[in-house]
Amino acid sequence: MPTLNEAKGKVIELAKRFGWGISREHVATKIFYAIIELGEAGDAWKHREDKEWLKQELNVATEDELTEHVAEELIDTIFYCLNGLYCLDPALDVDKAFDRKWRINLERGRTYVDDREGSTPASHVE
């Protein structure tokens, strides 16, 4: 299992091979592309009970294929985030940044209402 720094290195290996932007001027593009990938994952998940749409639009026919599709879109998001972090600062220690942010969230101890186990956004509509 690679560390985040190792994963960043693997993504940048692809970036250099295929000519993806890796300079600071590309940070906004990487953020935008990550958002698009999240949207694609969300769109597939939103239609998870519409078997006809999934087959027609995504060529997804089974629950396992849907899981794989959504997972790939989420991984694409991680790729763009790691690429963006490199663009921001190639020397950035992503593992250290992750641990720092993890500690901040742990100390906050905050949970949003929709994140609570057993909660769904629809259950909060008035």
PDB file of C-alpha atoms in Angstrom:
ATOM      1  CA  MET A   1       0.000   0.000   0.000  1.00  0.00           C
ATOM      2  CA  PRO A   2       1.620   3.265  -1.063  1.00  0.00           C
ATOM      3  CA  THR A   3       1.790   6.286   1.192  1.00  0.00           C
ATOM      4  CA  LEU A   4       0.204   9.477  -0.094  1.00  0.00           C
ATOM      5  CA  ASN A   5       3.679  10.741  -1.014  1.00  0.00           C
ATOM      6  CA  GLU A   6       4.359   7.541  -2.950  1.00  0.00           C
ATOM      7  CA  ALA A   7       0.970   7.782  -4.666  1.00  0.00           C
ATOM      8  CA  LYS A   8       1.723  11.418  -5.559  1.00  0.00           C
ATOM      9  CA  GLY A   9       4.980  10.243  -7.126  1.00  0.00           C
ATOM     10  CA  LYS A  10       3.151   7.615  -9.182  1.00  0.00           C
ATOM     11  CA  VAL A  11       0.606  10.185 -10.392  1.00  0.00           C
ATOM     12  CA  ILE A  12       3.380  12.616 -11.342  1.00  0.00           C
ATOM     13  CA  GLU A  13       5.122   9.814 -13.230  1.00  0.00           C
ATOM     14  CA  LEU A  14       1.937   9.577 -15.335  1.00  0.00           C
ATOM     15  CA  ALA A  15       1.700  13.360 -15.567  1.00  0.00           C
ATOM     16  CA  LYS A  16       5.219  13.654 -16.952  1.00  0.00           C
ATOM     17  CA  ARG A  17       4.723  10.726 -19.325  1.00  0.00           C
ATOM     18  CA  PHE A  18       1.489  12.097 -20.795  1.00  0.00           C
ATOM     19  CA  GLY A  19       2.219  15.816 -20.571  1.00  0.00           C
ATOM     20  CA  TRP A  20      -0.310  16.715 -17.894  1.00  0.00           C
ATOM     21  CA  GLY A  21       0.348  20.108 -16.339  1.00  0.00           C
ATOM     22  CA  ILE A  22       2.602  19.969 -13.292  1.00  0.00           C
ATOM     23  CA  SER A  23       3.408  23.629 -12.626  1.00  0.00           C
ATOM     24  CA  ARG A  24       1.807  25.985 -10.120  1.00  0.00           C
ATOM     25  CA  GLU A  25      -0.273  27.570 -12.880  1.00  0.00           C
ATOM     26  CA  HIS A  26      -2.160  24.259 -13.216  1.00  0.00           C
ATOM     27  CA  VAL A  27      -3.499  24.104  -9.639  1.00  0.00           C
ATOM     28  CA  ALA A  28      -6.920  25.530 -10.591  1.00  0.00           C
ATOM     29  CA  THR A  29      -7.253  23.062 -13.473  1.00  0.00           C
ATOM     30  CA  LYS A  30      -6.525  20.113 -11.183  1.00  0.00           C
ATOM     31  CA  ILE A  31      -9.115  21.343  -8.670  1.00  0.00           C
ATOM     32  CA  PHE A  32     -11.674  21.792 -11.457  1.00  0.00           C
ATOM     33  CA  TYR A  33     -10.989  18.331 -12.894  1.00  0.00           C
ATOM     34  CA  ALA A  34     -11.273  16.765  -9.430  1.00  0.00           C
ATOM     35  CA  ILE A  35     -14.686  18.398  -9.067  1.00  0.00           C
ATOM     36  CA  ILE A  36     -15.746  16.982 -12.438  1.00  0.00           C
ATOM     37  CA  GLU A  37     -14.692  13.474 -11.373  1.00  0.00           C
ATOM     38  CA  LEU A  38     -16.650  13.831  -8.130  1.00  0.00           C
ATOM     39  CA  GLY A  39     -19.642  14.920 -10.187  1.00  0.00           C
ATOM     40  CA  GLU A  40     -19.315  11.855 -12.395  1.00  0.00           C
ATOM     41  CA  ALA A  41     -19.204   9.603  -9.330  1.00  0.00           C
ATOM     42  CA  GLY A  42     -22.211  11.400  -7.867  1.00  0.00           C
ATOM     43  CA  ASP A  43     -24.159  11.198 -11.109  1.00  0.00           C
ATOM     44  CA  ALA A  44     -23.639   7.440 -11.332  1.00  0.00           C
ATOM     45  CA  TRP A  45     -24.583   6.991  -7.677  1.00  0.00           C
ATOM     46  CA  LYS A  46     -27.626   9.236  -8.053  1.00  0.00           C
ATOM     47  CA  HIS A  47     -28.922   6.938 -10.809  1.00  0.00           C
ATOM     48  CA  ARG A  48     -28.036   3.705  -8.970  1.00  0.00           C
ATOM     49  CA  GLU A  49     -31.617   2.423  -9.030  1.00  0.00           C
ATOM     50  CA  ASP A  50     -32.251   3.340 -12.686  1.00  0.00           C
ATOM     51  CA  LYS A  51     -30.858   0.233 -14.365  1.00  0.00           C
ATOM     52  CA  GLU A  52     -31.855   1.396 -17.858  1.00  0.00           C
ATOM     53  CA  TRP A  53     -30.013   4.731 -17.482  1.00  0.00           C
ATOM     54  CA  LEU A  54     -26.928   3.040 -16.042  1.00  0.00           C
ATOM     55  CA  LYS A  55     -26.763   0.604 -18.955  1.00  0.00           C
ATOM     56  CA  GLN A  56     -27.428   3.228 -21.615  1.00  0.00           C
ATOM     57  CA  GLU A  57     -25.241   6.032 -20.258  1.00  0.00           C
ATOM     58  CA  LEU A  58     -22.427   4.160 -18.501  1.00  0.00           C
ATOM     59  CA  ASN A  59     -22.657   0.608 -19.837  1.00  0.00           C
ATOM     60  CA  VAL A  60     -23.085  -0.515 -16.225  1.00  0.00           C
ATOM     61  CA  ALA A  61     -25.314  -3.543 -15.808  1.00  0.00           C
ATOM     62  CA  THR A  62     -24.646  -4.914 -12.326  1.00  0.00           C
ATOM     63  CA  GLU A  63     -24.195  -3.617  -8.810  1.00  0.00           C
ATOM     64  CA  ASP A  64     -20.549  -4.749  -8.912  1.00  0.00           C
ATOM     65  CA  GLU A  65     -20.009  -2.757 -12.113  1.00  0.00           C
ATOM     66  CA  LEU A  66     -21.611   0.285 -10.492  1.00  0.00           C
ATOM     67  CA  THR A  67     -19.336  -0.071  -7.478  1.00  0.00           C
ATOM     68  CA  GLU A  68     -16.307  -0.360  -9.752  1.00  0.00           C
ATOM     69  CA  HIS A  69     -17.402   2.659 -11.810  1.00  0.00           C
ATOM     70  CA  VAL A  70     -17.983   4.892  -8.789  1.00  0.00           C
ATOM     71  CA  ALA A  71     -14.705   3.731  -7.221  1.00  0.00           C
ATOM     72  CA  GLU A  72     -12.797   4.592 -10.416  1.00  0.00           C
ATOM     73  CA  GLU A  73     -14.310   8.078 -10.504  1.00  0.00           C
ATOM     74  CA  LEU A  74     -13.393   8.631  -6.845  1.00  0.00           C
ATOM     75  CA  ILE A  75      -9.846   7.398  -7.524  1.00  0.00           C
ATOM     76  CA  ASP A  76      -9.642   9.809 -10.476  1.00  0.00           C
ATOM     77  CA  THR A  77     -10.508  12.546  -7.978  1.00  0.00           C
ATOM     78  CA  ILE A  78      -7.607  11.451  -5.785  1.00  0.00           C
ATOM     79  CA  PHE A  79      -5.287  11.469  -8.819  1.00  0.00           C
ATOM     80  CA  TYR A  80      -6.234  15.059  -9.616  1.00  0.00           C
ATOM     81  CA  CYS A  81      -5.903  16.105  -5.977  1.00  0.00           C
ATOM     82  CA  LEU A  82      -2.423  14.571  -5.733  1.00  0.00           C
ATOM     83  CA  ASN A  83      -1.464  16.179  -9.054  1.00  0.00           C
ATOM     84  CA  GLY A  84      -2.792  19.491  -7.725  1.00  0.00           C
ATOM     85  CA  LEU A  85      -0.808  19.152  -4.514  1.00  0.00           C
ATOM     86  CA  TYR A  86       2.330  18.580  -6.578  1.00  0.00           C
ATOM     87  CA  CYS A  87       1.538  21.640  -8.701  1.00  0.00           C
ATOM     88  CA  LEU A  88       1.059  23.655  -5.526  1.00  0.00           C
ATOM     89  CA  ASP A  89       4.446  22.586  -4.172  1.00  0.00           C
ATOM     90  CA  PRO A  90       6.413  19.610  -5.555  1.00  0.00           C
ATOM     91  CA  ALA A  91       8.228  19.263  -2.213  1.00  0.00           C
ATOM     92  CA  LEU A  92       5.037  19.210  -0.138  1.00  0.00           C
ATOM     93  CA  ASP A  93       4.999  16.252   2.246  1.00  0.00           C
ATOM     94  CA  VAL A  94       1.456  15.035   1.619  1.00  0.00           C
ATOM     95  CA  ASP A  95       1.625  12.425   4.396  1.00  0.00           C
ATOM     96  CA  LYS A  96       2.560  15.131   6.894  1.00  0.00           C
ATOM     97  CA  ALA A  97      -0.176  17.461   5.566  1.00  0.00           C
ATOM     98  CA  PHE A  98      -2.720  14.645   5.844  1.00  0.00           C
ATOM     99  CA  ASP A  99      -1.724  13.866   9.442  1.00  0.00           C
ATOM    100  CA  ARG A 100      -1.860  17.557  10.357  1.00  0.00           C
ATOM    101  CA  LYS A 101      -5.375  17.903   8.922  1.00  0.00           C
ATOM    102  CA  TRP A 102      -6.443  14.622  10.546  1.00  0.00           C
ATOM    103  CA  ARG A 103      -5.379  15.960  13.958  1.00  0.00           C
ATOM    104  CA  ILE A 104      -7.216  19.247  13.347  1.00  0.00           C
ATOM    105  CA  ASN A 105     -10.427  17.351  12.559  1.00  0.00           C
ATOM    106  CA  LEU A 106      -9.957  15.011  15.513  1.00  0.00           C
ATOM    107  CA  GLU A 107      -9.569  17.950  17.895  1.00  0.00           C
ATOM    108  CA  ARG A 108     -12.630  19.689  16.446  1.00  0.00           C
ATOM    109  CA  GLY A 109     -14.754  16.651  17.152  1.00  0.00           C
ATOM    110  CA  ARG A 110     -17.429  18.054  14.866  1.00  0.00           C
ATOM    111  CA  THR A 111     -19.951  16.011  12.891  1.00  0.00           C
ATOM    112  CA  TYR A 112     -22.332  17.589  10.424  1.00  0.00           C
ATOM    113  CA  VAL A 113     -25.930  16.451  10.667  1.00  0.00           C
ATOM    114  CA  ASP A 114     -25.924  14.709   7.263  1.00  0.00           C
ATOM    115  CA  ASP A 115     -22.738  12.811   8.118  1.00  0.00           C
ATOM    116  CA  ARG A 116     -24.208  11.126  11.167  1.00  0.00           C
ATOM    117  CA  GLU A 117     -24.728   7.380  10.914  1.00  0.00           C
ATOM    118  CA  GLY A 118     -28.329   6.594  10.031  1.00  0.00           C
ATOM    119  CA  SER A 119     -28.932  10.093   8.716  1.00  0.00           C
ATOM    120  CA  THR A 120     -29.889  10.897   5.142  1.00  0.00           C
ATOM    121  CA  PRO A 121     -30.194  14.340   3.566  1.00  0.00           C
ATOM    122  CA  ALA A 122     -33.837  13.618   2.721  1.00  0.00           C
ATOM    123  CA  SER A 123     -34.616  13.072   6.388  1.00  0.00           C
ATOM    124  CA  HIS A 124     -33.751  16.721   7.065  1.00  0.00           C
ATOM    125  CA  VAL A 125     -35.997  18.330   4.464  1.00  0.00           C
ATOM    126  CA  GLU A 126     -38.783  20.362   6.025  1.00  0.00           C
TER     127      GLU A 126
END
